[in-house]
mmCIF file of C-alpha atoms in Angstrom:
data_model
loop_
_atom_site.group_PDB
_atom_site.id
_atom_site.type_symbol
_atom_site.label_atom_id
_atom_site.label_comp_id
_atom_site.label_asym_id
_atom_site.label_seq_id
_atom_site.Cartn_x
_atom_site.Cartn_y
_atom_site.Cartn_z
ATOM 1 C CA MET M 4 -28.154 -121.625 -60.380
ATOM 2 C CA PHE M 5 -24.514 -122.196 -59.129
ATOM 3 C CA TYR M 6 -21.138 -123.547 -59.247
ATOM 4 C CA GLU M 7 -20.220 -126.603 -57.450
ATOM 5 C CA ASP M 8 -16.923 -128.214 -57.128
ATOM 6 C CA GLU M 9 -15.046 -131.174 -54.619
ATOM 7 C CA VAL M 10 -11.935 -131.456 -53.649
ATOM 8 C CA THR M 11 -10.976 -134.483 -51.340
ATOM 9 C CA LEU M 12 -7.952 -135.091 -48.371
ATOM 10 C CA ARG M 13 -7.175 -137.135 -46.073
ATOM 11 C CA VAL M 14 -7.167 -136.266 -42.284
ATOM 12 C CA ARG M 15 -3.986 -136.030 -40.462
ATOM 13 C CA TYR M 16 -2.197 -136.340 -37.237
ATOM 14 C CA LYS M 17 -1.831 -132.928 -36.448
ATOM 15 C CA GLU M 18 -5.427 -132.136 -37.122
ATOM 16 C CA THR M 19 -6.589 -134.246 -34.854
ATOM 17 C CA ASP M 20 -7.578 -133.941 -30.814
ATOM 18 C CA GLN M 21 -6.604 -136.457 -27.635
ATOM 19 C CA MET M 22 -10.292 -137.766 -28.350
ATOM 20 C CA GLY M 23 -8.652 -138.863 -32.808
ATOM 21 C CA PHE M 24 -11.406 -135.954 -33.673
ATOM 22 C CA VAL M 25 -10.642 -133.903 -36.193
ATOM 23 C CA HIS M 26 -10.488 -130.412 -33.962
ATOM 24 C CA HIS M 27 -13.438 -127.961 -34.529
ATOM 25 C CA SER M 28 -11.276 -125.387 -35.977
ATOM 26 C CA ASN M 29 -9.552 -127.150 -39.004
ATOM 27 C CA TYR M 30 -13.334 -127.109 -40.601
ATOM 28 C CA PRO M 31 -12.849 -123.294 -41.468
ATOM 29 C CA VAL M 32 -9.181 -124.763 -43.044
ATOM 30 C CA TYR M 33 -10.709 -126.969 -44.901
ATOM 31 C CA TYR M 34 -12.562 -124.804 -46.499
ATOM 32 C CA GLU M 35 -10.386 -122.754 -47.160
ATOM 33 C CA TYR M 36 -7.943 -125.941 -49.074
ATOM 34 C CA ALA M 37 -11.111 -125.850 -50.833
ATOM 35 C CA ARG M 38 -11.880 -122.974 -52.033
ATOM 36 C CA THR M 39 -8.421 -121.823 -52.794
ATOM 37 C CA GLU M 40 -8.600 -125.133 -55.109
ATOM 38 C CA ILE M 41 -11.416 -124.705 -56.977
ATOM 39 C CA LEU M 42 -10.337 -120.753 -57.557
ATOM 40 C CA ARG M 43 -6.810 -122.305 -58.784
ATOM 41 C CA ARG M 44 -8.735 -124.939 -60.917
ATOM 42 C CA LYS M 45 -10.512 -121.942 -62.609
ATOM 43 C CA GLY M 46 -7.519 -120.273 -63.321
ATOM 44 C CA ALA M 47 -7.426 -117.544 -60.441
ATOM 45 C CA THR M 48 -5.188 -117.445 -57.385
ATOM 46 C CA TYR M 49 -4.756 -115.622 -54.861
ATOM 47 C CA LYS M 50 -1.299 -114.363 -55.583
ATOM 48 C CA MET M 51 -2.604 -113.347 -58.841
ATOM 49 C CA MET M 52 -5.443 -110.818 -57.497
ATOM 50 C CA GLU M 53 -2.880 -109.661 -54.508
ATOM 51 C CA GLU M 54 -0.522 -108.927 -57.146
ATOM 52 C CA MET M 55 -3.422 -106.948 -59.561
ATOM 53 C CA GLY M 56 -4.222 -105.236 -55.938
ATOM 54 C CA VAL M 57 -6.996 -106.854 -54.136
ATOM 55 C CA MET M 58 -7.114 -108.839 -51.484
ATOM 56 C CA MET M 59 -10.038 -111.139 -50.321
ATOM 57 C CA PRO M 60 -10.599 -110.779 -46.552
ATOM 58 C CA ILE M 61 -13.369 -112.912 -44.413
ATOM 59 C CA ILE M 62 -15.932 -110.992 -43.174
ATOM 60 C CA SER M 63 -17.708 -114.514 -40.789
ATOM 61 C CA VAL M 64 -17.034 -118.090 -40.719
ATOM 62 C CA GLU M 65 -19.890 -120.980 -40.135
ATOM 63 C CA CYS M 66 -19.741 -124.143 -39.098
ATOM 64 C CA ARG M 67 -22.696 -126.809 -38.011
ATOM 65 C CA TYR M 68 -21.371 -129.863 -36.798
ATOM 66 C CA ARG M 69 -22.983 -133.292 -37.341
ATOM 67 C CA TYR M 70 -20.378 -135.592 -36.666
ATOM 68 C CA PRO M 71 -16.903 -135.309 -36.369
ATOM 69 C CA ALA M 72 -14.400 -136.489 -38.759
ATOM 70 C CA LYS M 73 -11.656 -139.053 -37.578
ATOM 71 C CA LEU M 74 -7.593 -139.891 -37.737
ATOM 72 C CA GLY M 75 -7.051 -141.138 -41.403
ATOM 73 C CA ASP M 76 -10.881 -140.521 -42.487
ATOM 74 C CA ARG M 77 -10.911 -139.191 -46.176
ATOM 75 C CA LEU M 78 -13.098 -136.172 -46.162
ATOM 76 C CA LYS M 79 -14.840 -134.695 -49.458
ATOM 77 C CA ILE M 80 -15.359 -131.253 -49.429
ATOM 78 C CA VAL M 81 -17.710 -129.871 -51.549
ATOM 79 C CA THR M 82 -17.852 -126.365 -52.256
ATOM 80 C CA ARG M 83 -20.719 -124.404 -54.092
ATOM 81 C CA PHE M 84 -20.596 -120.571 -55.175
ATOM 82 C CA GLU M 85 -24.481 -119.217 -55.716
ATOM 83 C CA GLU M 86 -24.180 -115.702 -56.612
ATOM 84 C CA LEU M 87 -21.651 -114.013 -58.503
ATOM 85 C CA PRO M 88 -19.085 -111.652 -56.163
ATOM 86 C CA ARG M 89 -19.239 -108.236 -56.182
ATOM 87 C CA ALA M 90 -18.358 -106.692 -53.334
ATOM 88 C CA ARG M 91 -18.591 -108.908 -50.985
ATOM 89 C CA PHE M 92 -19.821 -112.808 -51.459
ATOM 90 C CA THR M 93 -20.666 -116.101 -49.648
ATOM 91 C CA VAL M 94 -19.147 -119.719 -50.201
ATOM 92 C CA PHE M 95 -20.952 -122.453 -48.979
ATOM 93 C CA SER M 96 -19.140 -125.820 -48.205
ATOM 94 C CA GLU M 97 -20.159 -128.806 -47.323
ATOM 95 C CA VAL M 98 -18.094 -131.934 -45.799
ATOM 96 C CA TYR M 99 -18.457 -135.562 -46.072
ATOM 97 C CA ASN M 100 -16.411 -138.628 -44.764
ATOM 98 C CA GLN M 101 -15.652 -141.563 -46.970
ATOM 99 C CA ASP M 102 -19.144 -142.858 -46.117
ATOM 100 C CA ASP M 103 -20.736 -140.362 -47.663
ATOM 101 C CA GLN M 104 -22.217 -139.096 -44.607
ATOM 102 C CA LEU M 105 -22.274 -135.308 -43.910
ATOM 103 C CA LEU M 106 -20.149 -134.201 -41.414
ATOM 104 C CA VAL M 107 -20.418 -130.242 -40.865
ATOM 105 C CA GLU M 108 -21.819 -127.938 -43.127
ATOM 106 C CA GLY M 109 -21.198 -124.189 -43.102
ATOM 107 C CA SER M 110 -19.858 -120.711 -44.792
ATOM 108 C CA VAL M 111 -17.606 -118.265 -45.322
ATOM 109 C CA SER M 112 -17.926 -114.464 -46.085
ATOM 110 C CA MET M 113 -15.555 -112.304 -48.449
ATOM 111 C CA GLY M 114 -15.120 -109.291 -48.837
ATOM 112 C CA PHE M 115 -12.323 -107.180 -51.533
ATOM 113 C CA ILE M 116 -10.109 -104.610 -50.756
ATOM 114 C CA ASP M 117 -7.579 -102.645 -52.235
ATOM 115 C CA SER M 118 -4.695 -103.907 -50.831
ATOM 116 C CA ALA M 119 -2.505 -100.334 -50.660
ATOM 117 C CA THR M 120 -5.600 -97.817 -48.913
ATOM 118 C CA ARG M 121 -6.996 -101.293 -47.056
ATOM 119 C CA ARG M 122 -10.616 -99.555 -48.436
ATOM 120 C CA PRO M 123 -13.292 -101.470 -49.915
ATOM 121 C CA VAL M 124 -13.422 -102.565 -53.979
ATOM 122 C CA ARG M 125 -15.842 -104.497 -56.122
ATOM 123 C CA CYS M 126 -14.677 -107.996 -57.073
ATOM 124 C CA PRO M 127 -12.172 -108.218 -60.009
ATOM 125 C CA ALA M 128 -14.093 -108.506 -63.164
ATOM 126 C CA PHE M 129 -11.753 -111.355 -64.484
ATOM 127 C CA LEU M 130 -12.807 -113.348 -60.794
ATOM 128 C CA SER M 131 -16.541 -112.741 -61.541
ATOM 129 C CA ASP M 132 -16.276 -114.027 -65.795
ATOM 130 C CA LEU M 133 -15.091 -116.811 -64.600
ATOM 131 C CA PHE M 134 -18.155 -117.766 -62.857
ATOM 132 C CA ALA M 135 -20.694 -115.830 -65.202
ATOM 133 C CA GLU M 136 -21.765 -118.443 -66.743
ATOM 134 C CA TYR M 137 -23.057 -120.184 -64.132
ATOM 135 C CA LEU M 138 -24.520 -118.009 -62.105
ATOM 136 C CA ASN M 139 -26.046 -115.539 -64.510
#
């Protein structure tokens, strides 16, 4: 089982290179935008977690580029959670253009740390509870 949701955004000028294509460094930013928006829709924000003393550092980012997005494209970012977060978790993303063409696919792996000690901790229960009905 998995939980999947999507967000959309339009490519802005500042995100493109001289060729008019989205610069490769923007895709992890798009992944983060989608991930945080989906968490917000589910009732969780990074601010809430940080106030609870938990931070979520990035462990790895993966992008497989298939086709470039261009200035003005309307992008759909499909984000998928495939397992309950524990001490770490991976979120998968696919970026499509307005023609539903898959442009980029990848993932982001994150962990949880105590904000005071910077030591690893398990995922806060409220966060894993948000996805429990979809991922059990």
